[in-house]
Amino acid sequence: MIISKQIIIKGLVQGVGFRPSIYRIAISNNVHGTVANNNTGVIIIVEGDEKCVENFIIDIPQRIPIASSINSINISDIEINGYDDFQISKSISMSNDITEVSPDISICDECLADIETQSSRIDYPLTNCTNCGPRFTIIKDLPYDRSKTTMDVFPMCKTCKNEYINILDRRFHAQPVACNNCGPKYTLYYKENEITDIKTIIATSGKLIDEGKILAIKGLGGYHLACDAFNDESVNKLRLIKNRDGKPFALLFSDIDAVKAHLDINITEEKLISGWRKPIVLLKIKNGLSSSISIGLVTIGAMLPYMAFHHILFKQIETNCIVLTSGNISDEPIIISDDDALQTFGNICDGTITYNRHIHNRTDDSVTMVVNNTERTIRRSRGYAPSPIELNLNTEGIFAAGAELVVCFAIGRGSQAIVSQHIGDLKNLETLEFYKESINRFSRLFRFKPILAVMDMHPDYLSSKYVEKMNISNIKVQHHHAHIASCMAEHKLDEKVIGISFDGTGYGDDGNIWGGEFFICNLIGYERINHFEYIMQPGGDAVTKYPWRMMTAYLYHYFGKDVTSKYPFLFNGVDNDELKIVLSMLNKKLNTPITSSAGRLFDAVSALLGVCRVATYHAEAPMQLESIADESVTDSYTYNCDVHISFKSTFVEIIKDIENKIPISVISSKFHNTIVNIIVEQAKIIGNKAGISKIVLSGGSFQNKILLKKVEMELAANNFSFFTQSKFPSNDGGIALGQLAIAAKRRELGII
Ligand SMILES: [Zn+2]
Ligand SMILES: [Zn+2]
């Protein structure tokens, strides 16, 4: 029997080779009809023998392109039209609704083969097809079409055009399709030379890397700086160039075997690092890596080649691992313009490799890790953004500004949240510009008109100031409530939960700095049930650079102003004059805002053990403390919980352990275990009292692998139903998502 169906598919279905794959599935199942893009997704009309149509429908989810994803399939019966073949129709612009924009996709195996065999693409470093290549970084507008990308200035040659129009070709409708004859071209600026022949570029840049030179290389979402990862001298020179004291560098390995030779990697991590998104994955260092790469840490960020150029370069060079760090100075956004790159790197690097296709949307390499077999996003950018998340709430017109450090913003369309790529620290002027520019670009791309804005309660955040200038109604959301809501949004929770939010800093509604928080909350509001006790933060925000100041503040709080004479050995190595100033601040309560921050507690303990007393990058002290912990230790310290959670007995016992020469790896682990015990115990107390069994954990402190791993294991052992972040960062990069969910829920109930 002949039947006819209309199938509407929503999800990530444009710009990923979806329609051609539907065509091929149709041909192989011997059905007729059409497939078309419109602004809301893909519409398929299919008719044929009942069994064939059924098989066609079954095949769709199994045979769609690797980078596509289906949110919904809606199937309905329609009248038979009598199609005599299957066709891909032109894009139809039907409504103002939008569909997804694909993130960039790493080069596929077939394209890698093409650059060795296909005559027009031999060594062509920008080879791509419908299954791979740039997307978000080149798109200016929707619907996704070459004329609306930065490929608009490159007319296709005859060969490319033939591939582009041939339905059975892998490059059918591949918008950035290009080859050596017609596509964008690479140039190497080296000394006074401008080298444009690709073979010479590769040979010269390969030689330069092997000689220990530093190169600026244009990537997909911005420039990178690169050098041989095994050459200490080069790595140290790169540190000087980047103005980066101690922060670890990301590494690009030639292939998975090279990763395995130097790093510990399990199956989940291997799947993640090899997948089409090609993020940086934090992995444990096994051996043979220069200590100048990851100073004092046991993990390093590793990734695999995702552009043809990376692959071609590795064929040329001796080393199987290069440093590939973002091309910026200090905290500025990664450089994307060729002029800026030449100006900035022209003199300080040994060569600059560029190509003449513009990067429209800047993306950094995304950073992830695996804890308890689950991916945890730390920095969400290339390969991930701007894929939306479904919230099951009306989000239309809501703009969420995010926080300040590692900021992302989010916009609401329909019932989705579209979270921006990682932007950076707004205190940096160029980053603030990038923030504003990206908001404009997202608004245009996704046809977004803000009607309600949501911001952090912190009055001085530049994101809050941005909202205040928007001239639309706005609401303020407490920082840690937004963290919990972010995790709730990720797991589609809309009910009362126990929210446990640990991080470095967040403005509380009593005007103090919060960060060790136990809430009962839902998407509307929260009740602060308990928190770490308030401690003075001598010098305000400046303490983040000087963990020893927090150590001093804790010791002062628990042992009084004579603590330096009582425990002089704890202050070994601390500058006496600076110590005097800090003690005097504490005595006079001068410039000493109070904080319940978990991050500051980790700072204090890290400094107390002498692990990190002065931090050279954000969160160095807690990272170093985590890095030395001996995970096999199961002991812990006591703590007090008479009113708020107090660490007096914890500090007494840690000092005793220091006096008894207990290894700091053991002390660190006992401290981590103590925090785990606090979480589990508080969850029990609060849960029993309130009759709530769901625990939601978020905040930057949960990027601590050991803490997260052990907390999840203990909560599971105690039969709690718990939720932690995976697809969105638990750090402030996830705040905008939480803000947006809260605003949507409050608006739904008319509480704004
Ligand atoms: Zn490809
Ligand atoms: Zn061509």
mmCIF file of C-alpha atoms in Angstrom, residues 214-556:
data_model
loop_
_atom_site.group_PDB
_atom_site.id
_atom_site.type_symbol
_atom_site.label_atom_id
_atom_site.label_comp_id
_atom_site.label_asym_id
_atom_site.label_seq_id
_atom_site.Cartn_x
_atom_site.Cartn_y
_atom_site.Cartn_z
ATOM 1 C CA ILE A 214 57.456 30.208 18.127
ATOM 2 C CA LEU A 215 54.742 30.629 15.506
ATOM 3 C CA ALA A 216 51.420 32.429 15.469
ATOM 4 C CA ILE A 217 48.942 30.239 13.575
ATOM 5 C CA LYS A 218 45.430 31.206 12.534
ATOM 6 C CA GLY A 219 42.944 28.614 13.768
ATOM 7 C CA LEU A 220 39.190 28.224 13.298
ATOM 8 C CA GLY A 221 38.027 30.685 15.927
ATOM 9 C CA GLY A 222 41.148 32.767 16.441
ATOM 10 C CA TYR A 223 44.929 32.775 16.422
ATOM 11 C CA HIS A 224 47.095 30.375 18.397
ATOM 12 C CA LEU A 225 50.694 30.527 19.505
ATOM 13 C CA ALA A 226 52.607 27.322 18.976
ATOM 14 C CA CYS A 227 55.977 25.771 19.753
ATOM 15 C CA ASP A 228 57.547 22.361 20.349
ATOM 16 C CA ALA A 229 56.155 21.153 23.689
ATOM 17 C CA PHE A 230 59.377 19.278 24.483
ATOM 18 C CA ASN A 231 61.600 22.307 24.097
ATOM 19 C CA ASP A 232 61.833 23.956 27.532
ATOM 20 C CA GLU A 233 63.520 27.033 26.196
ATOM 21 C CA SER A 234 60.741 27.654 23.660
ATOM 22 C CA VAL A 235 58.015 26.975 26.208
ATOM 23 C CA ASN A 236 59.564 29.433 28.641
ATOM 24 C CA LYS A 237 59.943 32.022 25.920
ATOM 25 C CA LEU A 238 56.274 31.558 25.051
ATOM 26 C CA ARG A 239 55.423 32.237 28.701
ATOM 27 C CA LEU A 240 57.251 35.538 28.465
ATOM 28 C CA ILE A 241 55.453 36.462 25.240
ATOM 29 C CA LYS A 242 52.063 35.621 26.708
ATOM 30 C CA ASN A 243 52.903 37.387 29.939
ATOM 31 C CA ARG A 244 51.817 34.225 31.707
ATOM 32 C CA ASP A 245 53.648 33.181 34.871
ATOM 33 C CA GLY A 246 52.352 29.808 35.859
ATOM 34 C CA LYS A 247 49.126 28.922 34.077
ATOM 35 C CA PRO A 248 49.394 25.603 32.245
ATOM 36 C CA PHE A 249 49.499 25.522 28.424
ATOM 37 C CA ALA A 250 47.214 23.410 26.261
ATOM 38 C CA LEU A 251 48.888 20.798 24.091
ATOM 39 C CA LEU A 252 48.078 19.569 20.607
ATOM 40 C CA PHE A 253 49.147 15.966 20.015
ATOM 41 C CA SER A 254 49.655 14.455 16.582
ATOM 42 C CA ASP A 255 47.294 11.540 17.287
ATOM 43 C CA ILE A 256 45.731 9.462 20.046
ATOM 44 C CA ASP A 257 48.823 7.238 20.379
ATOM 45 C CA ALA A 258 50.938 10.287 21.148
ATOM 46 C CA VAL A 259 48.398 11.276 23.826
ATOM 47 C CA LYS A 260 48.558 7.794 25.333
ATOM 48 C CA ALA A 261 52.343 7.874 25.424
ATOM 49 C CA HIS A 262 52.360 10.868 27.758
ATOM 50 C CA LEU A 263 48.990 11.049 29.494
ATOM 51 C CA ASP A 264 46.613 8.726 31.314
ATOM 52 C CA ILE A 265 43.371 8.445 29.399
ATOM 53 C CA ASN A 266 40.290 6.279 29.972
ATOM 54 C CA ILE A 267 37.663 5.243 27.433
ATOM 55 C CA THR A 268 35.289 8.138 28.144
ATOM 56 C CA GLU A 269 38.122 10.627 27.846
ATOM 57 C CA GLU A 270 39.333 9.030 24.635
ATOM 58 C CA LYS A 271 35.861 9.285 23.115
ATOM 59 C CA LEU A 272 35.663 12.931 24.139
ATOM 60 C CA ILE A 273 39.084 13.967 22.857
ATOM 61 C CA SER A 274 38.574 12.130 19.540
ATOM 62 C CA GLY A 275 34.977 13.226 18.911
ATOM 63 C CA TRP A 276 34.020 15.779 16.269
ATOM 64 C CA ARG A 277 34.006 18.695 18.712
ATOM 65 C CA LYS A 278 37.710 18.224 19.520
ATOM 66 C CA PRO A 279 37.809 20.031 22.859
ATOM 67 C CA ILE A 280 40.768 20.375 25.168
ATOM 68 C CA VAL A 281 40.441 17.539 27.689
ATOM 69 C CA LEU A 282 42.186 17.760 31.060
ATOM 70 C CA LEU A 283 44.199 14.564 31.521
ATOM 71 C CA LYS A 284 46.618 13.202 34.076
ATOM 72 C CA ILE A 285 50.284 13.536 33.127
ATOM 73 C CA LYS A 286 52.060 10.179 32.900
ATOM 74 C CA ASN A 287 55.602 11.049 31.961
ATOM 75 C CA GLY A 288 58.000 12.800 29.674
ATOM 76 C CA LEU A 289 56.390 16.231 29.584
ATOM 77 C CA SER A 290 58.373 19.347 30.264
ATOM 78 C CA SER A 291 57.710 20.667 33.774
ATOM 79 C CA SER A 292 57.543 24.135 32.299
ATOM 80 C CA ILE A 293 54.208 23.279 30.665
ATOM 81 C CA SER A 294 52.075 22.495 33.701
ATOM 82 C CA ILE A 295 53.914 23.905 36.659
ATOM 83 C CA GLY A 296 53.094 21.912 39.781
ATOM 84 C CA LEU A 297 49.878 20.397 38.427
ATOM 85 C CA VAL A 298 49.240 16.723 37.756
ATOM 86 C CA THR A 299 46.907 17.379 34.826
ATOM 87 C CA ILE A 300 47.279 19.121 31.493
ATOM 88 C CA GLY A 301 44.862 20.144 28.759
ATOM 89 C CA ALA A 302 45.308 18.011 25.654
ATOM 90 C CA MET A 303 43.622 18.027 22.265
ATOM 91 C CA LEU A 304 43.863 16.419 18.857
ATOM 92 C CA PRO A 305 44.205 18.117 15.445
ATOM 93 C CA TYR A 306 40.932 19.550 14.167
ATOM 94 C CA MET A 307 42.067 21.501 11.098
ATOM 95 C CA ALA A 308 43.710 20.078 8.011
ATOM 96 C CA PHE A 309 46.621 22.425 8.644
ATOM 97 C CA HIS A 310 47.339 20.770 12.017
ATOM 98 C CA HIS A 311 47.465 17.350 10.349
ATOM 99 C CA ILE A 312 49.660 18.561 7.515
ATOM 100 C CA LEU A 313 52.031 20.260 9.964
ATOM 101 C CA PHE A 314 52.477 17.106 12.064
ATOM 102 C CA LYS A 315 53.466 15.167 8.958
ATOM 103 C CA GLN A 316 56.298 17.648 8.552
ATOM 104 C CA ILE A 317 57.675 17.976 12.085
ATOM 105 C CA GLU A 318 59.712 15.689 14.319
ATOM 106 C CA THR A 319 57.802 16.304 17.546
ATOM 107 C CA ASN A 320 54.425 14.662 18.167
ATOM 108 C CA CYS A 321 53.241 17.371 20.523
ATOM 109 C CA ILE A 322 53.148 21.140 20.305
ATOM 110 C CA VAL A 323 51.949 23.805 22.689
ATOM 111 C CA LEU A 324 48.843 25.358 21.133
ATOM 112 C CA THR A 325 47.746 28.224 23.306
ATOM 113 C CA SER A 326 45.330 31.012 22.518
ATOM 114 C CA GLY A 327 46.869 33.899 20.620
ATOM 115 C CA ASN A 328 46.384 36.736 23.033
ATOM 116 C CA ILE A 329 48.387 38.659 25.554
ATOM 117 C CA SER A 330 47.343 38.010 29.181
ATOM 118 C CA ASP A 331 43.565 38.216 29.534
ATOM 119 C CA GLU A 332 42.676 39.910 26.268
ATOM 120 C CA PRO A 333 40.332 38.069 23.886
ATOM 121 C CA ILE A 334 41.946 35.696 21.417
ATOM 122 C CA ILE A 335 43.033 37.668 18.337
ATOM 123 C CA ILE A 336 40.974 37.056 15.185
ATOM 124 C CA SER A 337 41.942 39.847 12.804
ATOM 125 C CA ASP A 338 44.930 39.265 10.526
ATOM 126 C CA ASP A 339 46.118 42.849 10.901
ATOM 127 C CA ASP A 340 45.995 42.642 14.706
ATOM 128 C CA ALA A 341 47.834 39.325 14.589
ATOM 129 C CA LEU A 342 50.637 40.681 12.425
ATOM 130 C CA GLN A 343 50.895 43.783 14.535
ATOM 131 C CA THR A 344 50.917 41.902 17.831
ATOM 132 C CA PHE A 345 52.895 38.804 16.901
ATOM 133 C CA GLY A 346 54.916 40.080 13.921
ATOM 134 C CA ASN A 347 57.838 41.121 16.061
ATOM 135 C CA ILE A 348 57.619 38.790 19.048
ATOM 136 C CA CYS A 349 57.021 35.512 17.213
ATOM 137 C CA ASP A 350 59.310 33.942 14.637
ATOM 138 C CA GLY A 351 56.593 33.629 12.024
ATOM 139 C CA THR A 352 52.884 34.206 11.490
ATOM 140 C CA ILE A 353 50.749 31.769 9.519
ATOM 141 C CA THR A 354 47.464 33.132 8.296
ATOM 142 C CA TYR A 355 44.747 32.572 5.680
ATOM 143 C CA ASN A 356 42.491 35.128 4.035
ATOM 144 C CA ARG A 357 39.060 33.907 5.183
ATOM 145 C CA HIS A 358 37.709 36.146 7.940
ATOM 146 C CA ILE A 359 36.729 34.799 11.304
ATOM 147 C CA HIS A 360 33.358 36.384 12.022
ATOM 148 C CA ASN A 361 32.564 34.870 15.411
ATOM 149 C CA ARG A 362 35.497 34.439 17.775
ATOM 150 C CA THR A 363 35.750 31.106 19.583
ATOM 151 C CA ASP A 364 38.340 29.760 21.965
ATOM 152 C CA ASP A 365 39.161 26.085 22.239
ATOM 153 C CA SER A 366 36.619 24.524 24.578
ATOM 154 C CA VAL A 367 37.885 22.915 27.769
ATOM 155 C CA THR A 368 36.374 19.807 29.336
ATOM 156 C CA MET A 369 37.221 17.029 31.759
ATOM 157 C CA VAL A 370 35.732 13.713 32.745
ATOM 158 C CA VAL A 371 34.729 13.019 36.341
ATOM 159 C CA ASN A 372 32.899 9.820 37.320
ATOM 160 C CA ASN A 373 32.625 8.931 33.633
ATOM 161 C CA THR A 374 30.736 12.113 32.774
ATOM 162 C CA GLU A 375 31.923 14.990 30.632
ATOM 163 C CA ARG A 376 32.246 18.278 32.547
ATOM 164 C CA THR A 377 32.426 21.429 30.519
ATOM 165 C CA ILE A 378 34.804 24.023 31.894
ATOM 166 C CA ARG A 379 34.978 26.453 28.976
ATOM 167 C CA ARG A 380 32.216 26.188 26.362
ATOM 168 C CA SER A 381 33.163 27.600 23.007
ATOM 169 C CA ARG A 382 34.421 26.029 19.742
ATOM 170 C CA GLY A 383 32.508 22.865 18.834
ATOM 171 C CA TYR A 384 29.783 23.554 21.429
ATOM 172 C CA ALA A 385 28.509 27.115 21.043
ATOM 173 C CA PRO A 386 25.965 28.249 19.991
ATOM 174 C CA SER A 387 23.942 25.025 20.355
ATOM 175 C CA PRO A 388 20.855 25.851 22.412
ATOM 176 C CA ILE A 389 19.345 24.039 25.349
ATOM 177 C CA GLU A 390 15.617 23.357 25.702
ATOM 178 C CA LEU A 391 14.240 24.732 28.981
ATOM 179 C CA ASN A 392 10.529 23.843 28.781
ATOM 180 C CA LEU A 393 9.792 27.453 29.797
ATOM 181 C CA ASN A 394 8.851 30.440 27.693
ATOM 182 C CA THR A 395 12.210 32.174 27.314
ATOM 183 C CA GLU A 396 11.305 34.493 24.433
ATOM 184 C CA GLY A 397 12.964 37.897 24.640
ATOM 185 C CA ILE A 398 14.927 37.304 27.840
ATOM 186 C CA PHE A 399 18.533 38.496 27.898
ATOM 187 C CA ALA A 400 20.740 37.103 30.669
ATOM 188 C CA ALA A 401 23.921 39.099 31.211
ATOM 189 C CA GLY A 402 25.986 36.556 33.155
ATOM 190 C CA ALA A 403 28.480 37.565 35.835
ATOM 191 C CA GLU A 404 31.917 39.070 35.256
ATOM 192 C CA LEU A 405 34.786 36.599 35.200
ATOM 193 C CA VAL A 406 34.692 33.860 32.492
ATOM 194 C CA VAL A 407 31.447 35.468 31.395
ATOM 195 C CA CYS A 408 28.949 34.085 28.876
ATOM 196 C CA PHE A 409 25.601 35.713 28.167
ATOM 197 C CA ALA A 410 22.409 33.964 27.106
ATOM 198 C CA ILE A 411 19.378 34.861 25.024
ATOM 199 C CA GLY A 412 15.955 33.256 25.081
ATOM 200 C CA ARG A 413 14.135 32.224 21.908
ATOM 201 C CA GLY A 414 10.917 30.224 22.078
ATOM 202 C CA SER A 415 11.514 27.800 24.902
ATOM 203 C CA GLN A 416 15.271 27.609 24.398
ATOM 204 C CA ALA A 417 18.291 29.256 25.945
ATOM 205 C CA ILE A 418 21.086 30.084 23.534
ATOM 206 C CA VAL A 419 24.233 30.543 25.584
ATOM 207 C CA SER A 420 27.084 32.489 24.005
ATOM 208 C CA GLN A 421 30.589 31.209 23.558
ATOM 209 C CA HIS A 422 33.080 31.892 26.370
ATOM 210 C CA ILE A 423 33.764 35.626 26.404
ATOM 211 C CA GLY A 424 36.284 36.172 29.206
ATOM 212 C CA ASP A 425 36.844 38.661 32.007
ATOM 213 C CA LEU A 426 34.784 41.813 31.458
ATOM 214 C CA LYS A 427 37.174 43.928 33.535
ATOM 215 C CA ASN A 428 39.390 43.830 30.472
ATOM 216 C CA LEU A 429 38.357 46.592 28.073
ATOM 217 C CA GLU A 430 38.801 44.553 24.883
ATOM 218 C CA THR A 431 36.810 41.707 26.420
ATOM 219 C CA LEU A 432 33.977 44.078 27.252
ATOM 220 C CA GLU A 433 33.964 45.155 23.604
ATOM 221 C CA PHE A 434 33.847 41.498 22.533
ATOM 222 C CA TYR A 435 30.899 40.993 24.925
ATOM 223 C CA LYS A 436 28.933 43.884 23.447
ATOM 224 C CA GLU A 437 29.781 42.915 19.860
ATOM 225 C CA SER A 438 28.710 39.299 20.471
ATOM 226 C CA ILE A 439 25.396 40.390 21.987
ATOM 227 C CA ASN A 440 24.725 42.386 18.811
ATOM 228 C CA ARG A 441 25.729 39.483 16.599
ATOM 229 C CA PHE A 442 23.590 36.975 18.488
ATOM 230 C CA SER A 443 20.645 39.371 18.336
ATOM 231 C CA ARG A 444 20.974 39.656 14.562
ATOM 232 C CA LEU A 445 21.712 36.007 13.897
ATOM 233 C CA PHE A 446 18.899 34.660 16.064
ATOM 234 C CA ARG A 447 16.487 37.565 15.393
ATOM 235 C CA PHE A 448 16.411 38.322 19.077
ATOM 236 C CA LYS A 449 14.617 41.324 20.533
ATOM 237 C CA PRO A 450 15.180 41.738 24.265
ATOM 238 C CA ILE A 451 12.129 42.557 26.358
ATOM 239 C CA LEU A 452 13.371 41.503 29.782
ATOM 240 C CA ALA A 453 16.942 41.517 31.054
ATOM 241 C CA VAL A 454 18.392 39.656 34.002
ATOM 242 C CA MET A 455 21.627 40.406 35.822
ATOM 243 C CA ASP A 456 23.725 39.535 38.842
ATOM 244 C CA MET A 457 23.015 41.417 42.089
ATOM 245 C CA HIS A 458 26.583 42.702 42.198
ATOM 246 C CA PRO A 459 26.238 46.460 41.622
ATOM 247 C CA ASP A 460 29.741 46.853 40.169
ATOM 248 C CA TYR A 461 29.710 44.050 37.605
ATOM 249 C CA LEU A 462 30.128 45.498 34.121
ATOM 250 C CA SER A 463 27.493 43.031 32.884
ATOM 251 C CA SER A 464 25.017 44.559 35.369
ATOM 252 C CA LYS A 465 25.951 48.030 34.193
ATOM 253 C CA TYR A 466 25.356 46.893 30.612
ATOM 254 C CA VAL A 467 21.835 45.773 31.546
ATOM 255 C CA GLU A 468 21.065 49.035 33.296
ATOM 256 C CA LYS A 469 21.775 50.870 30.055
ATOM 257 C CA MET A 470 19.414 48.655 28.029
ATOM 258 C CA ASN A 471 16.290 50.626 28.916
ATOM 259 C CA ILE A 472 14.080 47.578 29.316
ATOM 260 C CA SER A 473 12.680 46.065 32.488
ATOM 261 C CA ASN A 474 15.214 44.027 34.398
ATOM 262 C CA ILE A 475 15.540 41.751 37.373
ATOM 263 C CA LYS A 476 18.456 40.899 39.645
ATOM 264 C CA VAL A 477 19.353 37.358 40.577
ATOM 265 C CA GLN A 478 21.635 36.298 43.418
ATOM 266 C CA HIS A 479 24.844 34.743 42.129
ATOM 267 C CA HIS A 480 24.646 31.359 43.854
ATOM 268 C CA HIS A 481 20.954 31.002 43.156
ATOM 269 C CA ALA A 482 21.886 31.413 39.472
ATOM 270 C CA HIS A 483 24.539 28.677 39.808
ATOM 271 C CA ILE A 484 21.988 26.236 41.217
ATOM 272 C CA ALA A 485 19.383 27.272 38.626
ATOM 273 C CA SER A 486 21.946 26.664 35.874
ATOM 274 C CA CYS A 487 22.356 23.079 37.009
ATOM 275 C CA MET A 488 18.566 22.746 37.403
ATOM 276 C CA ALA A 489 18.070 24.062 33.857
ATOM 277 C CA GLU A 490 20.558 21.552 32.533
ATOM 278 C CA HIS A 491 18.599 18.739 34.166
ATOM 279 C CA LYS A 492 15.165 20.293 33.488
ATOM 280 C CA LEU A 493 14.340 20.477 37.205
ATOM 281 C CA ASP A 494 11.531 22.811 38.221
ATOM 282 C CA GLU A 495 10.828 22.032 41.882
ATOM 283 C CA LYS A 496 12.204 22.565 45.380
ATOM 284 C CA VAL A 497 15.733 21.261 45.815
ATOM 285 C CA ILE A 498 18.633 21.520 48.217
ATOM 286 C CA GLY A 499 21.106 23.772 46.432
ATOM 287 C CA ILE A 500 24.752 23.611 47.448
ATOM 288 C CA SER A 501 26.851 26.284 45.774
ATOM 289 C CA PHE A 502 30.577 26.622 46.425
ATOM 290 C CA ASP A 503 32.755 29.122 44.625
ATOM 291 C CA GLY A 504 35.150 32.003 45.049
ATOM 292 C CA THR A 505 32.889 34.985 45.139
ATOM 293 C CA GLY A 506 29.323 36.151 44.680
ATOM 294 C CA TYR A 507 27.396 39.125 45.982
ATOM 295 C CA GLY A 508 25.008 38.146 48.759
ATOM 296 C CA ASP A 509 21.778 39.894 49.598
ATOM 297 C CA ASP A 510 23.220 40.968 52.949
ATOM 298 C CA GLY A 511 25.936 42.799 51.004
ATOM 299 C CA ASN A 512 28.623 40.288 52.061
ATOM 300 C CA ILE A 513 30.643 38.044 49.776
ATOM 301 C CA TRP A 514 29.058 34.600 49.628
ATOM 302 C CA GLY A 515 30.502 31.332 48.339
ATOM 303 C CA GLY A 516 29.936 28.411 50.738
ATOM 304 C CA GLU A 517 26.145 28.241 50.523
ATOM 305 C CA PHE A 518 23.399 25.798 51.422
ATOM 306 C CA PHE A 519 20.000 26.762 50.022
ATOM 307 C CA ILE A 520 16.545 25.384 49.740
ATOM 308 C CA CYS A 521 15.489 26.792 46.428
ATOM 309 C CA ASN A 522 13.485 26.456 43.261
ATOM 310 C CA LEU A 523 13.596 28.477 40.066
ATOM 311 C CA ILE A 524 11.683 31.318 41.718
ATOM 312 C CA GLY A 525 13.647 31.989 44.880
ATOM 313 C CA TYR A 526 15.800 30.596 47.641
ATOM 314 C CA GLU A 527 16.187 30.404 51.374
ATOM 315 C CA ARG A 528 19.731 30.508 52.734
ATOM 316 C CA ILE A 529 19.691 27.639 55.207
ATOM 317 C CA ASN A 530 23.353 27.589 56.197
ATOM 318 C CA HIS A 531 26.751 28.792 55.047
ATOM 319 C CA PHE A 532 30.437 28.754 55.887
ATOM 320 C CA GLU A 533 31.116 31.220 58.682
ATOM 321 C CA TYR A 534 32.113 34.723 57.704
ATOM 322 C CA ILE A 535 35.824 35.500 57.666
ATOM 323 C CA MET A 536 37.453 38.837 56.964
ATOM 324 C CA GLN A 537 38.991 39.214 53.529
ATOM 325 C CA PRO A 538 41.913 41.607 54.071
ATOM 326 C CA GLY A 539 42.225 43.883 51.052
ATOM 327 C CA GLY A 540 38.945 42.782 49.425
ATOM 328 C CA ASP A 541 39.308 41.284 45.955
ATOM 329 C CA ALA A 542 43.111 41.553 46.143
ATOM 330 C CA VAL A 543 43.218 38.423 48.344
ATOM 331 C CA THR A 544 42.666 36.217 45.310
ATOM 332 C CA LYS A 545 46.259 36.957 44.308
ATOM 333 C CA TYR A 546 47.612 36.414 47.836
ATOM 334 C CA PRO A 547 46.256 33.212 49.368
ATOM 335 C CA TRP A 548 48.555 33.773 52.400
ATOM 336 C CA ARG A 549 46.351 36.739 53.324
ATOM 337 C CA MET A 550 43.328 34.434 53.619
ATOM 338 C CA MET A 551 45.454 32.021 55.625
ATOM 339 C CA THR A 552 46.320 34.879 57.973
ATOM 340 C CA ALA A 553 42.668 35.945 58.183
ATOM 341 C CA TYR A 554 41.544 32.426 59.129
ATOM 342 C CA LEU A 555 44.316 32.003 61.695
ATOM 343 C CA TYR A 556 43.559 35.437 63.126
#
